[in-house]
mmCIF file of C-alpha atoms in Angstrom:
data_model
loop_
_atom_site.group_PDB
_atom_site.id
_atom_site.type_symbol
_atom_site.label_atom_id
_atom_site.label_comp_id
_atom_site.label_asym_id
_atom_site.label_seq_id
_atom_site.Cartn_x
_atom_site.Cartn_y
_atom_site.Cartn_z
ATOM 1 C CA MET Y 1 -20.611 -5.697 11.235
ATOM 2 C CA VAL Y 2 -20.415 -6.854 7.639
ATOM 3 C CA ALA Y 3 -22.893 -5.531 5.144
ATOM 4 C CA ALA Y 4 -24.034 -7.229 1.946
ATOM 5 C CA GLY Y 5 -22.595 -6.041 -1.342
ATOM 6 C CA TRP Y 6 -23.723 -6.723 -4.871
ATOM 7 C CA LEU Y 7 -22.459 -10.282 -4.902
ATOM 8 C CA SER Y 8 -23.910 -12.939 -2.623
ATOM 9 C CA LYS Y 9 -21.621 -14.291 0.058
ATOM 10 C CA ASP Y 10 -20.891 -17.591 -1.713
ATOM 11 C CA VAL Y 11 -19.958 -15.845 -4.975
ATOM 12 C CA ALA Y 12 -17.875 -13.233 -3.167
ATOM 13 C CA ILE Y 13 -15.819 -15.904 -1.424
ATOM 14 C CA ILE Y 14 -14.827 -17.354 -4.794
ATOM 15 C CA ALA Y 15 -14.421 -13.892 -6.357
ATOM 16 C CA VAL Y 16 -11.939 -12.582 -3.750
ATOM 17 C CA PRO Y 17 -8.737 -13.985 -5.346
ATOM 18 C CA ILE Y 18 -9.933 -13.346 -8.921
ATOM 19 C CA VAL Y 19 -11.045 -9.748 -8.435
ATOM 20 C CA THR Y 20 -8.008 -8.784 -6.352
ATOM 21 C CA LEU Y 21 -5.630 -10.446 -8.828
ATOM 22 C CA ILE Y 22 -7.172 -8.442 -11.682
ATOM 23 C CA LEU Y 23 -7.005 -5.256 -9.555
ATOM 24 C CA GLY Y 24 -3.355 -6.006 -8.838
ATOM 25 C CA LEU Y 25 -2.568 -6.534 -12.527
ATOM 26 C CA ILE Y 26 -4.138 -3.154 -13.383
ATOM 27 C CA ILE Y 27 -2.373 -1.346 -10.529
ATOM 28 C CA GLY Y 28 0.932 -3.000 -11.408
ATOM 29 C CA TRP Y 29 0.620 -1.917 -15.034
ATOM 30 C CA LEU Y 30 -0.358 1.666 -14.111
ATOM 31 C CA GLY Y 31 2.323 1.857 -11.399
ATOM 32 C CA GLN Y 32 5.028 0.708 -13.806
ATOM 33 C CA ARG Y 33 3.997 3.247 -16.436
ATOM 34 C CA SER Y 34 3.633 6.238 -14.120
ATOM 35 C CA GLY Y 35 6.279 5.631 -11.416
ATOM 36 C CA PHE Y 36 3.494 6.148 -8.856
ATOM 37 C CA CYS Y 37 4.871 6.491 -5.326
ATOM 38 C CA SER Y 38 3.369 8.092 -2.219
ATOM 39 C CA ILE Y 39 6.527 8.565 -0.131
ATOM 40 C CA GLY Y 40 8.397 9.575 -3.275
ATOM 41 C CA GLY Y 41 5.683 12.197 -3.795
ATOM 42 C CA PHE Y 42 6.360 13.802 -0.394
ATOM 43 C CA ARG Y 43 10.129 13.497 -0.934
ATOM 44 C CA ASP Y 44 10.051 15.145 -4.362
ATOM 45 C CA PHE Y 45 7.859 17.928 -3.046
ATOM 46 C CA PHE Y 46 10.062 18.785 -0.064
ATOM 47 C CA MET Y 47 13.395 18.328 -1.880
ATOM 48 C CA PHE Y 48 12.702 19.693 -5.359
ATOM 49 C CA LYS Y 49 9.177 21.223 -5.204
ATOM 50 C CA HIS Y 50 8.050 18.665 -7.780
ATOM 51 C CA THR Y 51 4.341 18.131 -7.404
ATOM 52 C CA ARG Y 52 3.746 15.439 -10.019
ATOM 53 C CA LEU Y 53 3.819 12.386 -7.721
ATOM 54 C CA LEU Y 54 2.320 14.269 -4.731
ATOM 55 C CA PHE Y 55 -0.741 15.159 -6.792
ATOM 56 C CA GLY Y 56 -0.961 11.486 -7.726
ATOM 57 C CA TYR Y 57 -1.259 10.530 -4.042
ATOM 58 C CA LEU Y 58 -3.748 13.314 -3.317
ATOM 59 C CA ALA Y 59 -5.721 12.147 -6.363
ATOM 60 C CA LEU Y 60 -5.861 8.682 -4.776
ATOM 61 C CA ILE Y 61 -7.538 10.141 -1.653
ATOM 62 C CA VAL Y 62 -9.934 12.213 -3.771
ATOM 63 C CA GLY Y 63 -10.633 9.273 -6.085
ATOM 64 C CA ALA Y 64 -11.336 6.999 -3.112
ATOM 65 C CA PHE Y 65 -13.740 9.568 -1.635
ATOM 66 C CA ILE Y 66 -15.523 10.048 -4.961
ATOM 67 C CA GLY Y 67 -15.678 6.294 -5.532
ATOM 68 C CA TYR Y 68 -17.027 5.586 -2.049
ATOM 69 C CA LEU Y 69 -19.543 8.413 -2.360
ATOM 70 C CA VAL Y 70 -20.838 7.342 -5.785
ATOM 71 C CA PHE Y 71 -21.049 3.624 -4.932
ATOM 72 C CA TRP Y 72 -22.565 4.499 -1.551
ATOM 73 C CA LEU Y 73 -25.371 6.356 -3.328
ATOM 74 C CA ILE Y 74 -25.947 3.315 -5.569
ATOM 75 C CA THR Y 75 -25.522 0.493 -3.015
ATOM 76 C CA PRO Y 76 -25.577 1.898 0.531
ATOM 77 C CA SER Y 77 -25.531 -1.662 1.911
ATOM 78 C CA ALA Y 78 -21.875 -2.118 0.952
ATOM 79 C CA PHE Y 79 -20.845 1.119 2.661
ATOM 80 C CA THR Y 80 -22.787 1.165 5.922
ATOM 81 C CA ASN Y 81 -19.851 2.675 7.742
ATOM 82 C CA PHE Y 82 -18.984 5.342 5.182
ATOM 83 C CA PHE Y 83 -18.001 8.492 7.095
ATOM 84 C CA TRP Y 84 -16.453 5.943 9.478
ATOM 85 C CA LEU Y 85 -15.815 8.282 12.393
ATOM 86 C CA LEU Y 86 -19.490 9.275 12.673
ATOM 87 C CA HIS Y 87 -20.592 5.637 12.963
ATOM 88 C CA ASN Y 88 -17.833 3.691 14.678
ATOM 89 C CA GLY Y 89 -15.319 5.924 16.368
ATOM 90 C CA LEU Y 90 -11.818 4.869 15.340
ATOM 91 C CA MET Y 91 -10.931 2.173 12.798
ATOM 92 C CA PRO Y 92 -9.167 -0.785 14.433
ATOM 93 C CA VAL Y 93 -5.565 -1.422 13.455
ATOM 94 C CA PRO Y 94 -5.424 -4.751 11.570
ATOM 95 C CA GLY Y 95 -3.615 -7.479 13.493
ATOM 96 C CA ALA Y 96 -4.017 -5.728 16.846
ATOM 97 C CA PRO Y 97 -7.095 -6.527 18.943
ATOM 98 C CA ALA Y 98 -9.979 -4.126 18.453
ATOM 99 C CA GLY Y 99 -11.068 -1.834 21.217
ATOM 100 C CA LEU Y 100 -7.882 0.010 22.127
ATOM 101 C CA THR Y 101 -8.322 3.580 23.317
ATOM 102 C CA VAL Y 102 -8.145 6.550 20.956
ATOM 103 C CA ALA Y 103 -4.768 7.536 22.416
ATOM 104 C CA ALA Y 104 -3.317 4.094 21.660
ATOM 105 C CA TYR Y 105 -4.378 4.212 18.013
ATOM 106 C CA VAL Y 106 -2.965 7.730 17.621
ATOM 107 C CA ILE Y 107 0.347 6.724 19.257
ATOM 108 C CA LEU Y 108 0.600 3.654 16.979
ATOM 109 C CA ALA Y 109 -0.153 5.798 13.928
ATOM 110 C CA VAL Y 110 2.485 8.408 14.855
ATOM 111 C CA ILE Y 111 5.243 5.893 15.659
ATOM 112 C CA GLY Y 112 4.469 3.823 12.555
ATOM 113 C CA GLY Y 113 4.154 6.843 10.284
ATOM 114 C CA ILE Y 114 7.479 8.391 11.255
ATOM 115 C CA ALA Y 115 9.319 5.077 10.846
ATOM 116 C CA VAL Y 116 7.602 4.329 7.514
ATOM 117 C CA GLY Y 117 8.473 7.769 6.130
ATOM 118 C CA LEU Y 118 12.076 7.453 7.296
ATOM 119 C CA ILE Y 119 12.661 3.971 5.859
ATOM 120 C CA GLY Y 120 10.787 4.832 2.680
ATOM 121 C CA VAL Y 121 12.978 7.887 1.961
ATOM 122 C CA LEU Y 122 16.267 6.151 2.837
ATOM 123 C CA LEU Y 123 15.519 3.064 0.698
ATOM 124 C CA GLY Y 124 13.972 4.979 -2.172
ATOM 125 C CA GLY Y 125 10.298 4.177 -2.246
ATOM 126 C CA CYS Y 126 7.032 3.072 -0.740
ATOM 127 C CA PRO Y 127 6.055 -0.644 -0.866
ATOM 128 C CA LEU Y 128 4.194 -0.343 -4.192
ATOM 129 C CA ARG Y 129 7.246 1.257 -5.817
ATOM 130 C CA GLN Y 130 9.470 -1.500 -4.378
ATOM 131 C CA CYS Y 131 7.189 -4.166 -5.840
ATOM 132 C CA VAL Y 132 7.203 -2.452 -9.207
ATOM 133 C CA MET Y 133 10.982 -2.045 -9.162
ATOM 134 C CA THR Y 134 11.287 -5.739 -8.313
ATOM 135 C CA SER Y 135 9.327 -6.557 -11.434
ATOM 136 C CA GLU Y 136 11.565 -4.185 -13.410
ATOM 137 C CA GLY Y 137 14.533 -6.286 -12.415
ATOM 138 C CA ASN Y 138 15.939 -4.505 -9.357
ATOM 139 C CA LEU Y 139 17.449 -7.109 -7.036
ATOM 140 C CA LYS Y 140 17.691 -4.719 -4.073
ATOM 141 C CA SER Y 141 13.923 -4.202 -4.172
ATOM 142 C CA LEU Y 142 13.457 -7.977 -4.333
ATOM 143 C CA TRP Y 143 15.217 -8.218 -0.972
ATOM 144 C CA PHE Y 144 12.955 -5.460 0.329
ATOM 145 C CA VAL Y 145 9.892 -7.472 -0.695
ATOM 146 C CA ILE Y 146 11.332 -10.600 0.921
ATOM 147 C CA GLY Y 147 11.953 -8.533 4.065
ATOM 148 C CA MET Y 148 8.292 -7.407 3.993
ATOM 149 C CA CYS Y 149 7.156 -11.048 3.946
ATOM 150 C CA VAL Y 150 9.442 -11.865 6.903
ATOM 151 C CA GLY Y 151 8.258 -8.734 8.731
ATOM 152 C CA ALA Y 152 4.614 -9.791 8.344
ATOM 153 C CA VAL Y 153 5.247 -13.083 10.144
ATOM 154 C CA VAL Y 154 7.437 -11.403 12.781
ATOM 155 C CA TYR Y 155 4.728 -8.813 13.465
ATOM 156 C CA THR Y 156 1.798 -11.237 13.754
ATOM 157 C CA MET Y 157 3.689 -13.873 15.730
ATOM 158 C CA TRP Y 158 5.289 -11.634 18.324
ATOM 159 C CA ILE Y 159 5.058 -7.879 18.015
ATOM 160 C CA SER Y 160 1.315 -7.287 17.898
ATOM 161 C CA GLY Y 161 0.752 -9.206 21.173
ATOM 162 C CA TRP Y 162 3.756 -7.656 22.914
ATOM 163 C CA GLY Y 163 2.894 -4.184 21.685
ATOM 164 C CA VAL Y 164 -0.607 -4.361 23.084
ATOM 165 C CA ALA Y 165 0.692 -5.762 26.378
ATOM 166 C CA LEU Y 166 3.199 -2.904 26.593
ATOM 167 C CA LEU Y 167 0.503 -0.295 25.854
ATOM 168 C CA LYS Y 168 -1.772 -1.847 28.482
ATOM 169 C CA ALA Y 169 1.060 -1.909 31.041
ATOM 170 C CA ALA Y 170 1.719 1.770 30.324
ATOM 171 C CA GLY Y 171 -1.950 2.444 30.972
ATOM 172 C CA ILE Y 172 -2.641 3.762 27.460
ATOM 173 C CA ALA Y 173 -4.691 0.926 25.949
ATOM 174 C CA MET J 1 10.526 9.871 -14.419
ATOM 175 C CA ALA J 2 12.909 10.947 -17.140
ATOM 176 C CA GLU J 3 11.788 9.952 -20.581
ATOM 177 C CA THR J 4 14.332 8.430 -22.873
ATOM 178 C CA LYS J 5 14.505 9.172 -26.589
ATOM 179 C CA ALA J 6 13.293 5.662 -27.409
ATOM 180 C CA ASP J 7 10.086 6.434 -25.503
ATOM 181 C CA LYS J 8 9.380 9.569 -27.491
ATOM 182 C CA ASN J 9 9.902 7.821 -30.809
ATOM 183 C CA GLU J 10 7.439 5.074 -29.948
ATOM 184 C CA LYS J 11 3.903 5.394 -31.114
ATOM 185 C CA VAL J 12 2.078 6.645 -28.046
ATOM 186 C CA SER J 13 -1.484 5.553 -27.481
ATOM 187 C CA CYS J 14 -4.013 7.704 -25.702
ATOM 188 C CA LEU J 15 -4.400 5.161 -22.898
ATOM 189 C CA ASP J 16 -0.679 5.046 -22.315
ATOM 190 C CA THR J 17 -0.516 8.845 -22.018
ATOM 191 C CA LEU J 18 -3.141 8.641 -19.270
ATOM 192 C CA ALA J 19 -1.303 5.733 -17.614
ATOM 193 C CA LYS J 20 1.897 7.781 -17.505
ATOM 194 C CA ASN J 21 0.294 10.561 -15.462
ATOM 195 C CA PRO J 22 0.230 9.788 -11.696
ATOM 196 C CA LEU J 23 -2.843 12.059 -11.349
ATOM 197 C CA TYR J 24 -5.083 9.757 -13.363
ATOM 198 C CA VAL J 25 -3.428 6.658 -11.927
ATOM 199 C CA GLY J 26 -4.245 7.846 -8.384
ATOM 200 C CA LEU J 27 -7.856 8.575 -9.307
ATOM 201 C CA ALA J 28 -8.155 5.167 -10.980
ATOM 202 C CA ILE J 29 -6.708 3.308 -7.956
ATOM 203 C CA GLY J 30 -9.057 5.123 -5.569
ATOM 204 C CA ILE J 31 -12.167 4.382 -7.616
ATOM 205 C CA LEU J 32 -11.164 0.764 -8.290
ATOM 206 C CA ALA J 33 -10.600 0.265 -4.536
ATOM 207 C CA ALA J 34 -14.166 1.463 -3.901
ATOM 208 C CA LEU J 35 -15.465 -0.868 -6.615
ATOM 209 C CA VAL J 36 -13.601 -3.801 -4.990
ATOM 210 C CA GLN J 37 -15.286 -2.973 -1.717
ATOM 211 C CA VAL J 38 -18.725 -3.072 -3.399
ATOM 212 C CA LEU J 39 -17.952 -6.468 -4.903
ATOM 213 C CA LEU J 40 -16.172 -8.150 -2.024
ATOM 214 C CA ILE J 41 -17.541 -6.727 1.236
ATOM 215 C CA SER J 42 -19.976 -9.685 1.501
ATOM 216 C CA ALA J 43 -16.942 -11.942 1.997
ATOM 217 C CA GLY J 44 -16.301 -10.078 5.286
ATOM 218 C CA GLY J 45 -13.241 -8.252 6.352
ATOM 219 C CA PRO J 46 -12.312 -4.684 7.132
ATOM 220 C CA GLU J 47 -13.703 -1.787 5.164
ATOM 221 C CA ALA J 48 -11.549 0.526 3.021
ATOM 222 C CA TYR J 49 -9.491 -2.594 2.262
ATOM 223 C CA GLY J 50 -9.470 -2.355 -1.514
ATOM 224 C CA PHE J 51 -5.755 -1.862 -1.956
ATOM 225 C CA CYS J 52 -2.921 -2.086 0.585
ATOM 226 C CA VAL J 53 0.512 -3.466 -0.152
ATOM 227 C CA ALA J 54 1.382 -4.076 3.512
ATOM 228 C CA CYS J 55 -1.872 -5.670 4.703
ATOM 229 C CA HIS J 56 -2.430 -7.742 1.570
ATOM 230 C CA THR J 57 1.144 -9.046 1.743
ATOM 231 C CA ARG J 58 0.493 -9.875 5.395
ATOM 232 C CA ASP J 59 -2.645 -11.812 4.436
ATOM 233 C CA VAL J 60 -0.939 -13.807 1.676
ATOM 234 C CA VAL J 61 2.115 -14.650 3.788
ATOM 235 C CA ASN J 62 0.150 -15.549 6.914
ATOM 236 C CA VAL J 63 -2.302 -17.774 4.996
ATOM 237 C CA ALA J 64 0.656 -19.545 3.387
ATOM 238 C CA VAL J 65 2.413 -19.969 6.740
ATOM 239 C CA ASN J 66 -0.800 -21.189 8.335
ATOM 240 C CA ASP J 67 -1.210 -23.797 5.583
ATOM 241 C CA ILE J 68 2.402 -24.985 5.700
ATOM 242 C CA ALA J 69 3.201 -24.843 9.424
ATOM 243 C CA GLY J 70 -0.304 -25.307 10.845
ATOM 244 C CA THR J 71 -0.119 -22.086 12.871
ATOM 245 C CA LYS J 72 -3.042 -19.761 13.440
ATOM 246 C CA LEU J 73 -1.654 -16.337 12.549
ATOM 247 C CA ALA J 74 -4.153 -13.484 12.298
ATOM 248 C CA VAL J 75 -5.576 -12.808 8.837
ATOM 249 C CA ALA J 76 -8.209 -10.317 7.738
ATOM 250 C CA ALA J 77 -11.674 -11.876 7.570
ATOM 251 C CA ILE J 78 -11.941 -11.358 3.809
ATOM 252 C CA SER J 79 -8.904 -13.620 3.279
ATOM 253 C CA GLN J 80 -9.878 -16.093 5.977
ATOM 254 C CA ASN J 81 -13.348 -16.760 4.532
ATOM 255 C CA ALA J 82 -12.395 -16.907 0.865
ATOM 256 C CA ILE J 83 -10.962 -19.907 -0.966
ATOM 257 C CA LEU J 84 -7.702 -17.987 -1.497
ATOM 258 C CA PRO J 85 -6.483 -14.783 0.201
ATOM 259 C CA VAL J 86 -6.404 -11.394 -1.516
ATOM 260 C CA LEU J 87 -3.831 -11.634 -4.321
ATOM 261 C CA THR J 88 -3.344 -7.926 -5.050
ATOM 262 C CA VAL J 89 0.398 -7.909 -4.403
ATOM 263 C CA ILE J 90 0.960 -10.967 -6.616
ATOM 264 C CA GLY J 91 -1.050 -9.150 -9.288
ATOM 265 C CA VAL J 92 1.059 -6.025 -8.895
ATOM 266 C CA LEU J 93 4.261 -8.034 -9.326
ATOM 267 C CA ILE J 94 2.965 -9.846 -12.419
ATOM 268 C CA GLY J 95 1.325 -6.738 -13.922
ATOM 269 C CA ALA J 96 4.403 -4.596 -13.530
ATOM 270 C CA PHE J 97 6.539 -7.430 -14.984
ATOM 271 C CA ILE J 98 4.296 -7.736 -18.036
ATOM 272 C CA SER J 99 4.308 -3.961 -18.493
ATOM 273 C CA ALA J 100 8.078 -3.701 -18.084
ATOM 274 C CA ARG J 101 8.606 -6.464 -20.633
ATOM 275 C CA TYR J 102 6.023 -5.022 -23.065
ATOM 276 C CA TYR J 103 7.597 -1.553 -23.041
ATOM 277 C CA ARG J 104 11.139 -3.006 -22.937
ATOM 278 C CA GLU J 105 11.972 -1.380 -19.603
ATOM 279 C CA PHE J 106 13.046 -4.588 -17.889
ATOM 280 C CA ARG J 107 16.672 -4.293 -16.812
ATOM 281 C CA ALA J 108 18.468 -6.420 -14.205
ATOM 282 C CA LYS J 109 19.995 -4.129 -11.587
ATOM 283 C CA THR J 110 22.272 -5.568 -8.967
ATOM 284 C CA GLY J 111 23.835 -4.007 -5.857
ATOM 285 C CA LYS J 112 26.501 -4.800 -3.327
ATOM 286 C CA ALA J 113 25.877 -7.634 -0.863
ATOM 287 C CA VAL J 114 25.769 -5.080 1.985
ATOM 288 C CA SER J 115 22.922 -3.197 0.329
ATOM 289 C CA TYR J 116 20.906 -6.419 0.114
ATOM 290 C CA VAL J 117 21.160 -6.784 3.873
ATOM 291 C CA TRP J 118 20.066 -3.181 4.360
ATOM 292 C CA TYR J 119 17.093 -3.676 2.074
ATOM 293 C CA LEU J 120 16.123 -6.919 3.821
ATOM 294 C CA ALA J 121 16.255 -5.235 7.242
ATOM 295 C CA GLY J 122 14.441 -2.210 5.830
ATOM 296 C CA GLY J 123 11.672 -4.423 4.479
ATOM 297 C CA ILE J 124 11.227 -6.179 7.825
ATOM 298 C CA PHE J 125 11.033 -2.923 9.816
ATOM 299 C CA PHE J 126 8.909 -1.228 7.159
ATOM 300 C CA MET J 127 6.306 -3.987 7.358
ATOM 301 C CA ILE J 128 6.279 -3.994 11.184
ATOM 302 C CA PHE J 129 5.793 -0.225 11.447
ATOM 303 C CA ALA J 130 3.320 -0.127 8.568
ATOM 304 C CA LEU J 131 1.199 -2.689 10.395
ATOM 305 C CA PHE J 132 1.453 -0.622 13.610
ATOM 306 C CA MET J 133 0.021 2.247 11.630
ATOM 307 C CA GLY J 134 -2.737 0.110 10.124
ATOM 308 C CA GLY J 135 -1.651 -0.167 6.527
ATOM 309 C CA CYS J 136 0.719 1.176 3.911
ATOM 310 C CA PRO J 137 0.385 4.845 2.765
ATOM 311 C CA TYR J 138 -2.201 3.772 0.136
ATOM 312 C CA ARG J 139 -4.573 2.202 2.654
ATOM 313 C CA LEU J 140 -4.146 5.337 4.772
ATOM 314 C CA GLY J 141 -5.282 7.310 1.746
ATOM 315 C CA LEU J 142 -8.284 5.036 1.302
ATOM 316 C CA ARG J 143 -9.083 5.340 5.033
ATOM 317 C CA ILE J 144 -8.950 9.148 4.833
ATOM 318 C CA GLY J 145 -11.433 8.926 1.957
ATOM 319 C CA TYR J 146 -13.572 6.666 4.185
ATOM 320 C CA GLY J 147 -13.655 9.244 6.977
ATOM 321 C CA ASP J 148 -10.989 8.019 9.402
ATOM 322 C CA VAL J 149 -9.078 10.760 11.203
ATOM 323 C CA VAL J 150 -6.346 8.501 12.620
ATOM 324 C CA ALA J 151 -5.222 7.816 9.051
ATOM 325 C CA LEU J 152 -4.798 11.580 8.562
ATOM 326 C CA ILE J 153 -2.591 11.710 11.661
ATOM 327 C CA GLY J 154 -0.629 8.775 10.212
ATOM 328 C CA VAL J 155 -0.047 10.647 6.949
ATOM 329 C CA ILE J 156 1.151 13.722 8.877
ATOM 330 C CA ALA J 157 3.544 11.433 10.770
ATOM 331 C CA ILE J 158 4.766 10.032 7.441
ATOM 332 C CA ILE J 159 5.514 13.600 6.287
ATOM 333 C CA ALA J 160 7.502 14.157 9.509
ATOM 334 C CA GLY J 161 9.389 10.909 8.857
ATOM 335 C CA VAL J 162 10.080 11.939 5.269
ATOM 336 C CA LEU J 163 11.499 15.296 6.396
ATOM 337 C CA ALA J 164 13.773 13.520 8.919
ATOM 338 C CA GLY J 165 14.814 11.031 6.234
ATOM 339 C CA ILE J 166 15.713 13.859 3.833
ATOM 340 C CA LYS J 167 17.924 15.443 6.530
ATOM 341 C CA ILE J 168 19.670 12.147 7.198
ATOM 342 C CA ALA J 169 20.113 11.417 3.485
ATOM 343 C CA THR J 170 21.616 14.868 2.755
ATOM 344 C CA ALA J 171 23.924 14.570 5.796
ATOM 345 C CA LEU J 172 25.125 11.170 4.578
ATOM 346 C CA ALA J 173 25.649 12.517 1.042
ATOM 347 C CA GLU J 174 27.672 15.498 2.345
ATOM 348 C CA ARG J 175 29.855 13.263 4.476
ATOM 349 C CA GLU J 176 30.614 10.952 1.555
ATOM 350 C CA GLY J 177 30.970 13.684 -1.071
#
């Protein structure tokens, strides 16, 4: 169920790489200047009671909500599923087939979240921070980014299918 | 981030002061992600997809692999329909590099060979589990703003993982020190 935005479909198809590249340039610049990091925000808060980065992440959630709300008022057609849960139930996990049960999505979110938090703390940053550190000349982060590229292929080739099969065999999905 | 003396002596512009505060950066990223959805939702694809390091990397890598090896790996509709996939991560790498060069913060940092292996394995597992969860922490934030409760559960799970990671890290530090 894809709604129309401001741009027509033909223009949007050409605009996808251009707009996202510009967005990435801006986020990369801002991230390098501020040291923005979500997992680092949680870590600093629980270890040192520093709230600087944590408020940055909370501001992202608030900013997204404000942005969606404002643009939804201007162009409702681009945000037909705003307040997602009211319209659609649960948002499908990308890569996995849509239409799993609620319990399956929650289990996936909990397993993934714990692992992501653990790895992020032990290796010193969320993916955005690792990308920014790569650009600042950190070779360890470069290997992290390479690992992310490998992991993407590994996940889509094998794990997403197996994971769904396992969940179905366990009677959850 | 600790400021060095060289930073304080530099002439600081108003925009740079804002860019150095994560609060404004977070607000800016959230609003820009909403703007990207307004512009690009006609191309198809999932909603609340303005900015995600994990998913956008997945799209770029899978489209590249599909082109080279002729496979049919899953890609978000927005990247499948467009002439090129979403390039946010490439933009982040280039933007941060330009910024680091411009403010003279680019420094080559190397590590031991063992640490490279750890980071490679960490990257692989991070991506797999992030895709289980349905995105990196930033897309979870965007999904919370979009009204998705599962994303909120995911963020609570991340906090649990962070607490466990802190325990492990302190235990390792005590054993070594």
